[in-house]
mmCIF file of C-alpha atoms in Angstrom:
data_model
loop_
_atom_site.group_PDB
_atom_site.id
_atom_site.type_symbol
_atom_site.label_atom_id
_atom_site.label_comp_id
_atom_site.label_asym_id
_atom_site.label_seq_id
_atom_site.Cartn_x
_atom_site.Cartn_y
_atom_site.Cartn_z
ATOM 1 C CA MET A 90 4.060 -9.745 15.178
ATOM 2 C CA LYS A 91 2.044 -12.922 15.588
ATOM 3 C CA LEU A 92 -0.564 -10.877 17.460
ATOM 4 C CA LEU A 93 -1.829 -7.343 16.821
ATOM 5 C CA LYS A 94 -3.245 -6.745 20.300
ATOM 6 C CA ASP A 95 -1.868 -3.534 21.818
ATOM 7 C CA GLN A 96 0.366 -2.898 18.788
ATOM 8 C CA VAL A 97 0.428 0.755 17.684
ATOM 9 C CA VAL A 98 -0.256 0.846 13.945
ATOM 10 C CA TRP A 99 -0.171 3.941 11.722
ATOM 11 C CA ILE A 100 -2.230 3.548 8.523
ATOM 12 C CA THR A 101 -2.114 6.052 5.673
ATOM 13 C CA GLY A 102 -4.893 6.167 3.098
ATOM 14 C CA ALA A 103 -7.217 5.064 5.911
ATOM 15 C CA SER A 104 -10.369 6.912 4.856
ATOM 16 C CA SER A 105 -11.593 4.312 2.344
ATOM 17 C CA GLY A 106 -10.837 1.037 0.572
ATOM 18 C CA ILE A 107 -8.115 -1.228 1.903
ATOM 19 C CA GLY A 108 -7.028 1.291 4.550
ATOM 20 C CA GLU A 109 -10.540 1.516 5.985
ATOM 21 C CA ALA A 110 -10.978 -2.262 5.974
ATOM 22 C CA LEU A 111 -7.592 -2.752 7.671
ATOM 23 C CA ALA A 112 -8.536 -0.240 10.365
ATOM 24 C CA ARG A 113 -11.672 -2.205 11.242
ATOM 25 C CA GLU A 114 -9.874 -5.575 11.184
ATOM 26 C CA MET A 115 -6.947 -4.357 13.268
ATOM 27 C CA SER A 116 -9.163 -2.586 15.782
ATOM 28 C CA ALA A 117 -11.158 -5.789 16.221
ATOM 29 C CA LYS A 118 -7.900 -7.563 17.044
ATOM 30 C CA GLY A 119 -7.011 -5.022 19.718
ATOM 31 C CA ALA A 120 -4.534 -2.808 17.881
ATOM 32 C CA LYS A 121 -4.149 0.857 18.724
ATOM 33 C CA LEU A 122 -4.466 2.883 15.558
ATOM 34 C CA ILE A 123 -3.386 6.158 14.008
ATOM 35 C CA LEU A 124 -5.492 6.856 10.925
ATOM 36 C CA SER A 125 -4.313 9.292 8.272
ATOM 37 C CA SER A 126 -5.605 10.791 5.041
ATOM 38 C CA ARG A 127 -6.690 14.208 3.804
ATOM 39 C CA ARG A 128 -10.404 13.623 4.467
ATOM 40 C CA ILE A 129 -10.974 14.259 8.164
ATOM 41 C CA ALA A 130 -14.729 13.614 8.092
ATOM 42 C CA GLU A 131 -14.177 10.224 6.464
ATOM 43 C CA LEU A 132 -11.490 9.358 9.011
ATOM 44 C CA GLU A 133 -13.973 10.150 11.790
ATOM 45 C CA ARG A 134 -16.499 7.852 10.114
ATOM 46 C CA VAL A 135 -13.949 5.043 9.893
ATOM 47 C CA LYS A 136 -12.899 5.551 13.513
ATOM 48 C CA ASN A 137 -16.492 5.377 14.735
ATOM 49 C CA SER A 138 -17.105 2.200 12.720
ATOM 50 C CA CYS A 139 -14.279 0.368 14.507
ATOM 51 C CA ASP A 140 -14.710 -1.860 17.561
ATOM 52 C CA HIS A 141 -12.482 0.267 19.798
ATOM 53 C CA PRO A 142 -12.631 3.929 18.705
ATOM 54 C CA GLU A 143 -11.258 4.914 22.114
ATOM 55 C CA HIS A 144 -7.926 3.436 21.013
ATOM 56 C CA ILE A 145 -7.789 5.358 17.733
ATOM 57 C CA HIS A 146 -6.236 8.730 16.933
ATOM 58 C CA ILE A 147 -6.837 10.676 13.737
ATOM 59 C CA LEU A 148 -3.840 12.415 12.155
ATOM 60 C CA PRO A 149 -4.745 14.421 9.024
ATOM 61 C CA LEU A 150 -2.094 13.906 6.358
ATOM 62 C CA ASP A 151 -1.636 15.054 2.786
ATOM 63 C CA LEU A 152 0.860 12.727 1.100
ATOM 64 C CA THR A 153 1.476 15.308 -1.622
ATOM 65 C CA ASP A 154 2.786 17.796 0.973
ATOM 66 C CA SER A 155 6.373 16.528 0.837
ATOM 67 C CA ALA A 156 7.724 19.386 2.944
ATOM 68 C CA GLY A 157 5.354 18.642 5.816
ATOM 69 C CA LEU A 158 5.596 14.858 5.998
ATOM 70 C CA GLU A 159 8.651 14.567 8.235
ATOM 71 C CA ALA A 160 7.031 16.672 10.972
ATOM 72 C CA LYS A 161 3.985 14.409 10.913
ATOM 73 C CA VAL A 162 6.169 11.477 11.987
ATOM 74 C CA ALA A 163 7.129 13.189 15.255
ATOM 75 C CA THR A 164 3.464 14.004 15.845
ATOM 76 C CA SER A 165 2.404 10.416 15.214
ATOM 77 C CA ILE A 166 4.991 8.987 17.625
ATOM 78 C CA ALA A 167 3.808 11.368 20.360
ATOM 79 C CA LEU A 168 0.189 10.161 20.128
ATOM 80 C CA PHE A 169 0.873 6.812 21.832
ATOM 81 C CA GLY A 170 4.530 7.304 22.770
ATOM 82 C CA HIS A 171 5.790 4.923 20.095
ATOM 83 C CA ILE A 172 4.843 3.180 16.831
ATOM 84 C CA ASP A 173 5.115 -0.548 16.185
ATOM 85 C CA MET A 174 3.963 -0.688 12.564
ATOM 86 C CA MET A 175 3.701 1.680 9.614
ATOM 87 C CA VAL A 176 1.186 0.704 6.915
ATOM 88 C CA HIS A 177 1.884 2.687 3.743
ATOM 89 C CA ASN A 178 -1.393 2.593 1.864
ATOM 90 C CA GLY A 179 -2.244 5.952 0.285
ATOM 91 C CA GLY A 180 -1.905 6.376 -3.458
ATOM 92 C CA VAL A 181 -3.376 6.980 -6.871
ATOM 93 C CA SER A 182 -3.871 4.789 -9.935
ATOM 94 C CA GLN A 183 -3.333 5.842 -13.561
ATOM 95 C CA ARG A 184 -4.748 4.949 -16.952
ATOM 96 C CA ALA A 185 -3.376 6.303 -20.234
ATOM 97 C CA ILE A 186 -1.018 5.208 -22.972
ATOM 98 C CA VAL A 187 2.568 6.453 -22.749
ATOM 99 C CA ALA A 188 2.295 8.648 -25.859
ATOM 100 C CA GLU A 189 -0.579 10.587 -24.254
ATOM 101 C CA THR A 190 0.748 10.860 -20.688
ATOM 102 C CA ASP A 191 2.234 14.201 -19.653
ATOM 103 C CA ILE A 192 5.563 14.153 -17.833
ATOM 104 C CA ALA A 193 3.824 16.107 -15.072
ATOM 105 C CA VAL A 194 1.537 13.104 -14.520
ATOM 106 C CA HIS A 195 4.529 10.776 -14.158
ATOM 107 C CA ARG A 196 5.987 13.143 -11.556
ATOM 108 C CA GLU A 197 2.670 13.425 -9.715
ATOM 109 C CA VAL A 198 2.200 9.657 -9.545
ATOM 110 C CA MET A 199 5.785 9.086 -8.384
ATOM 111 C CA GLU A 200 5.513 11.841 -5.771
ATOM 112 C CA LEU A 201 2.411 10.310 -4.230
ATOM 113 C CA ASN A 202 2.970 6.561 -4.705
ATOM 114 C CA TYR A 203 6.724 6.487 -4.081
ATOM 115 C CA PHE A 204 8.351 9.578 -2.597
ATOM 116 C CA SER A 205 5.742 10.085 0.139
ATOM 117 C CA TYR A 206 6.410 6.533 1.345
ATOM 118 C CA ILE A 207 10.160 7.115 1.306
ATOM 119 C CA ILE A 208 9.995 10.389 3.231
ATOM 120 C CA LEU A 209 7.804 8.874 5.955
ATOM 121 C CA THR A 210 9.940 5.726 6.127
ATOM 122 C CA LYS A 211 13.218 7.602 6.446
ATOM 123 C CA ALA A 212 11.781 9.863 9.153
ATOM 124 C CA LEU A 213 10.350 6.926 11.144
ATOM 125 C CA LEU A 214 13.370 4.645 10.747
ATOM 126 C CA PRO A 215 15.476 6.127 13.601
ATOM 127 C CA HIS A 216 12.582 5.438 15.994
ATOM 128 C CA PHE A 217 12.445 1.788 14.883
ATOM 129 C CA ILE A 218 16.230 1.426 15.078
ATOM 130 C CA GLU A 219 16.338 2.908 18.569
ATOM 131 C CA ARG A 220 13.678 0.435 19.723
ATOM 132 C CA ARG A 221 15.276 -2.400 17.704
ATOM 133 C CA SER A 222 11.801 -3.284 16.537
ATOM 134 C CA GLY A 223 9.326 -2.144 13.918
ATOM 135 C CA TYR A 224 7.367 -3.229 10.882
ATOM 136 C CA PHE A 225 6.890 -1.521 7.512
ATOM 137 C CA VAL A 226 3.896 -2.843 5.553
ATOM 138 C CA VAL A 227 3.888 -1.430 2.024
ATOM 139 C CA THR A 228 0.944 -1.503 -0.371
ATOM 140 C CA SER A 229 2.449 -2.072 -3.787
ATOM 141 C CA SER A 230 0.559 -3.859 -6.567
ATOM 142 C CA VAL A 231 0.825 -6.666 -9.081
ATOM 143 C CA MET A 232 1.870 -3.741 -11.284
ATOM 144 C CA GLY A 233 4.995 -3.581 -9.137
ATOM 145 C CA LYS A 234 6.023 -6.907 -10.666
ATOM 146 C CA ILE A 235 4.701 -6.631 -14.222
ATOM 147 C CA GLY A 236 3.855 -3.885 -16.728
ATOM 148 C CA THR A 237 0.684 -3.717 -18.819
ATOM 149 C CA PRO A 238 -0.702 -1.249 -21.373
ATOM 150 C CA MET A 239 -1.963 2.111 -20.066
ATOM 151 C CA ARG A 240 -0.312 1.659 -16.660
ATOM 152 C CA ALA A 241 3.259 2.896 -17.263
ATOM 153 C CA ALA A 242 3.349 5.680 -14.653
ATOM 154 C CA TYR A 243 1.566 3.560 -12.060
ATOM 155 C CA ALA A 244 3.699 0.468 -12.725
ATOM 156 C CA ALA A 245 6.889 2.526 -12.537
ATOM 157 C CA SER A 246 5.941 3.944 -9.128
ATOM 158 C CA LYS A 247 5.143 0.475 -7.782
ATOM 159 C CA HIS A 248 8.288 -1.131 -9.251
ATOM 160 C CA ALA A 249 10.268 1.564 -7.427
ATOM 161 C CA LEU A 250 8.746 0.534 -4.102
ATOM 162 C CA HIS A 251 10.019 -3.029 -4.528
ATOM 163 C CA GLY A 252 13.561 -1.884 -5.208
ATOM 164 C CA TYR A 253 13.618 0.493 -2.248
ATOM 165 C CA PHE A 254 11.978 -1.720 0.353
ATOM 166 C CA ASP A 255 13.848 -4.871 -0.690
ATOM 167 C CA SER A 256 17.060 -2.937 -0.091
ATOM 168 C CA LEU A 257 15.756 -1.513 3.174
ATOM 169 C CA ARG A 258 14.791 -4.996 4.410
ATOM 170 C CA ALA A 259 18.357 -6.173 3.932
ATOM 171 C CA GLU A 260 19.756 -3.131 5.738
ATOM 172 C CA VAL A 261 17.497 -3.221 8.808
ATOM 173 C CA TYR A 262 17.347 -6.975 9.381
ATOM 174 C CA GLN A 263 20.035 -6.597 12.059
ATOM 175 C CA TYR A 264 17.736 -4.335 14.083
ATOM 176 C CA GLY A 265 14.789 -6.733 14.088
ATOM 177 C CA ILE A 266 12.810 -4.502 11.717
ATOM 178 C CA LYS A 267 10.450 -6.296 9.327
ATOM 179 C CA VAL A 268 9.274 -5.347 5.830
ATOM 180 C CA THR A 269 6.277 -6.794 3.986
ATOM 181 C CA ILE A 270 5.540 -5.620 0.436
ATOM 182 C CA LEU A 271 1.919 -6.332 -0.457
ATOM 183 C CA THR A 272 1.167 -7.081 -4.125
ATOM 184 C CA PRO A 273 -2.611 -6.712 -4.504
ATOM 185 C CA GLY A 274 -4.333 -7.713 -7.701
ATOM 186 C CA TYR A 275 -7.716 -6.235 -8.597
ATOM 187 C CA ILE A 276 -9.369 -4.962 -5.404
ATOM 188 C CA HIS A 277 -12.816 -3.345 -5.471
ATOM 189 C CA THR A 278 -11.966 0.054 -3.955
ATOM 190 C CA PRO A 279 -12.695 3.713 -4.781
ATOM 191 C CA ILE A 280 -9.065 4.462 -5.654
ATOM 192 C CA ALA A 281 -8.606 7.645 -7.679
ATOM 193 C CA VAL A 282 -7.518 7.098 -11.293
ATOM 194 C CA ILE A 283 -5.585 9.830 -13.089
ATOM 195 C CA SER A 284 -5.554 10.224 -16.881
ATOM 196 C CA GLY A 285 -2.746 11.238 -19.202
ATOM 197 C CA ASP A 286 -3.530 14.952 -18.990
ATOM 198 C CA GLY A 287 -3.785 14.991 -15.187
ATOM 199 C CA SER A 288 -7.576 14.935 -14.900
ATOM 200 C CA PHE A 289 -9.269 12.242 -12.846
ATOM 201 C CA LEU A 290 -11.373 9.543 -14.475
ATOM 202 C CA SER A 291 -14.860 8.963 -13.117
ATOM 203 C CA ASN A 292 -15.155 5.362 -14.274
ATOM 204 C CA LYS A 293 -13.191 2.419 -12.896
ATOM 205 C CA SER A 294 -12.160 -0.542 -15.046
ATOM 206 C CA GLU A 295 -14.279 -3.689 -15.153
ATOM 207 C CA GLN A 296 -11.404 -5.545 -13.483
ATOM 208 C CA ILE A 297 -11.452 -3.225 -10.451
ATOM 209 C CA ASN A 298 -15.237 -3.297 -10.222
ATOM 210 C CA GLY A 299 -15.106 -7.093 -10.271
ATOM 211 C CA GLY A 300 -12.146 -7.369 -7.929
ATOM 212 C CA LEU A 301 -11.811 -8.843 -4.456
ATOM 213 C CA SER A 302 -13.667 -6.892 -1.779
ATOM 214 C CA ALA A 303 -11.600 -4.622 0.458
ATOM 215 C CA ASP A 304 -12.751 -6.556 3.526
ATOM 216 C CA LYS A 305 -11.468 -9.856 2.125
ATOM 217 C CA ALA A 306 -8.252 -8.176 1.047
ATOM 218 C CA ALA A 307 -7.777 -6.887 4.591
ATOM 219 C CA GLY A 308 -8.204 -10.404 5.939
ATOM 220 C CA GLN A 309 -5.469 -11.673 3.620
ATOM 221 C CA ILE A 310 -3.202 -8.785 4.605
ATOM 222 C CA ILE A 311 -3.660 -9.453 8.325
ATOM 223 C CA LYS A 312 -2.670 -13.069 7.768
ATOM 224 C CA ALA A 313 0.409 -11.993 5.790
ATOM 225 C CA ILE A 314 1.431 -9.613 8.581
ATOM 226 C CA GLN A 315 0.999 -12.259 11.251
ATOM 227 C CA ASN A 316 3.128 -14.653 9.185
ATOM 228 C CA GLU A 317 5.651 -11.893 8.371
ATOM 229 C CA THR A 318 5.425 -12.829 4.684
ATOM 230 C CA TYR A 319 7.908 -10.923 2.526
ATOM 231 C CA GLU A 320 5.845 -10.333 -0.622
ATOM 232 C CA PRO A 321 2.322 -11.807 -0.514
ATOM 233 C CA PHE A 322 -0.136 -11.693 -3.391
ATOM 234 C CA ILE A 323 -3.467 -10.214 -2.268
ATOM 235 C CA GLY A 324 -6.479 -11.067 -4.389
ATOM 236 C CA LYS A 325 -8.731 -13.777 -5.726
ATOM 237 C CA PHE A 326 -7.304 -17.284 -5.685
ATOM 238 C CA ILE A 327 -8.268 -17.729 -9.329
ATOM 239 C CA GLY A 328 -7.747 -14.593 -11.378
ATOM 240 C CA GLU A 329 -5.901 -13.236 -14.386
ATOM 241 C CA GLU A 330 -3.510 -11.155 -12.264
ATOM 242 C CA ARG A 331 -2.243 -14.192 -10.324
ATOM 243 C CA LEU A 332 -1.803 -16.049 -13.625
ATOM 244 C CA ALA A 333 0.059 -13.053 -15.058
ATOM 245 C CA LEU A 334 2.545 -13.133 -12.168
ATOM 246 C CA PHE A 335 3.178 -16.837 -12.770
ATOM 247 C CA VAL A 336 3.645 -16.461 -16.538
ATOM 248 C CA LYS A 337 5.910 -13.399 -16.157
ATOM 249 C CA ARG A 338 8.078 -15.250 -13.630
ATOM 250 C CA PHE A 339 8.448 -18.577 -15.394
ATOM 251 C CA LEU A 340 7.564 -17.867 -19.053
ATOM 252 C CA PRO A 341 8.647 -14.262 -19.682
ATOM 253 C CA GLY A 342 8.731 -14.658 -23.466
ATOM 254 C CA LEU A 343 5.132 -15.891 -23.533
ATOM 255 C CA PHE A 344 4.098 -13.055 -21.210
ATOM 256 C CA THR A 345 5.656 -10.478 -23.537
ATOM 257 C CA ARG A 346 3.751 -11.873 -26.521
ATOM 258 C CA LEU A 347 0.408 -12.139 -24.744
ATOM 259 C CA ILE A 348 0.263 -8.922 -22.726
ATOM 260 C CA PRO A 349 -0.389 -6.542 -25.685
ATOM 261 C CA ARG A 350 -3.543 -8.509 -26.491
ATOM 262 C CA PHE A 351 -4.845 -9.295 -23.024
ATOM 263 C CA GLY A 352 -3.394 -6.563 -20.820
ATOM 264 C CA MET A 353 -5.628 -3.643 -21.786
ATOM 265 C CA PRO A 354 -7.988 -2.379 -19.055
ATOM 266 C CA LYS A 355 -11.641 -3.062 -19.815
#
């Protein structure tokens, strides 16, 4: 995977944000792309903004349609005859304290951020095993490594991804299949944010609005893929989220004392 030229890459959540930026970067490097999300018009816009739209297929996909996801894998493989890389990128964020978050919201966030990835992965895995090659690139979050106030449902869904894909990496190593779990910090994207009662919030946090641009994030992700990095941090070189990862890893007691005061979204 040192080069992306002629690699067939399937990207979910490709209609905006990191997915859109990755599509442009990968197309510029000669990859053949399958772009998926619910918003067909936006996928067409992204396709037409890429350097090589003639090497891009659009595959509409609703990650909340659990029953229909497995069939989409067969359709995606048929588009180019095979798939080299699956980029799991669709998802939703969440902001509410635990006491005010409905159980239905926890289920909704887990269904979209975790179970959709697992269903697609399990359905695609036999194809990778048969070819003895393949690459899963998984968009997790710094919240997959730490927990902060008002992010319980989101953090839980991202923590689950690390457990699953770490285990998968160990199982499929013998087949030459790679797994990279991306841990982005604050990235300036239009990600949907769900509240405790299930409604969507119109305002993003100051941290997201001031985060790394999606284009720069895509550049870091491409480098991580080319280096086959297991769990790269994606974000600003100097930022509170990178510091939080360091403190949680090496000074967990200090992290626990500080996070109630400094971990609230602004």
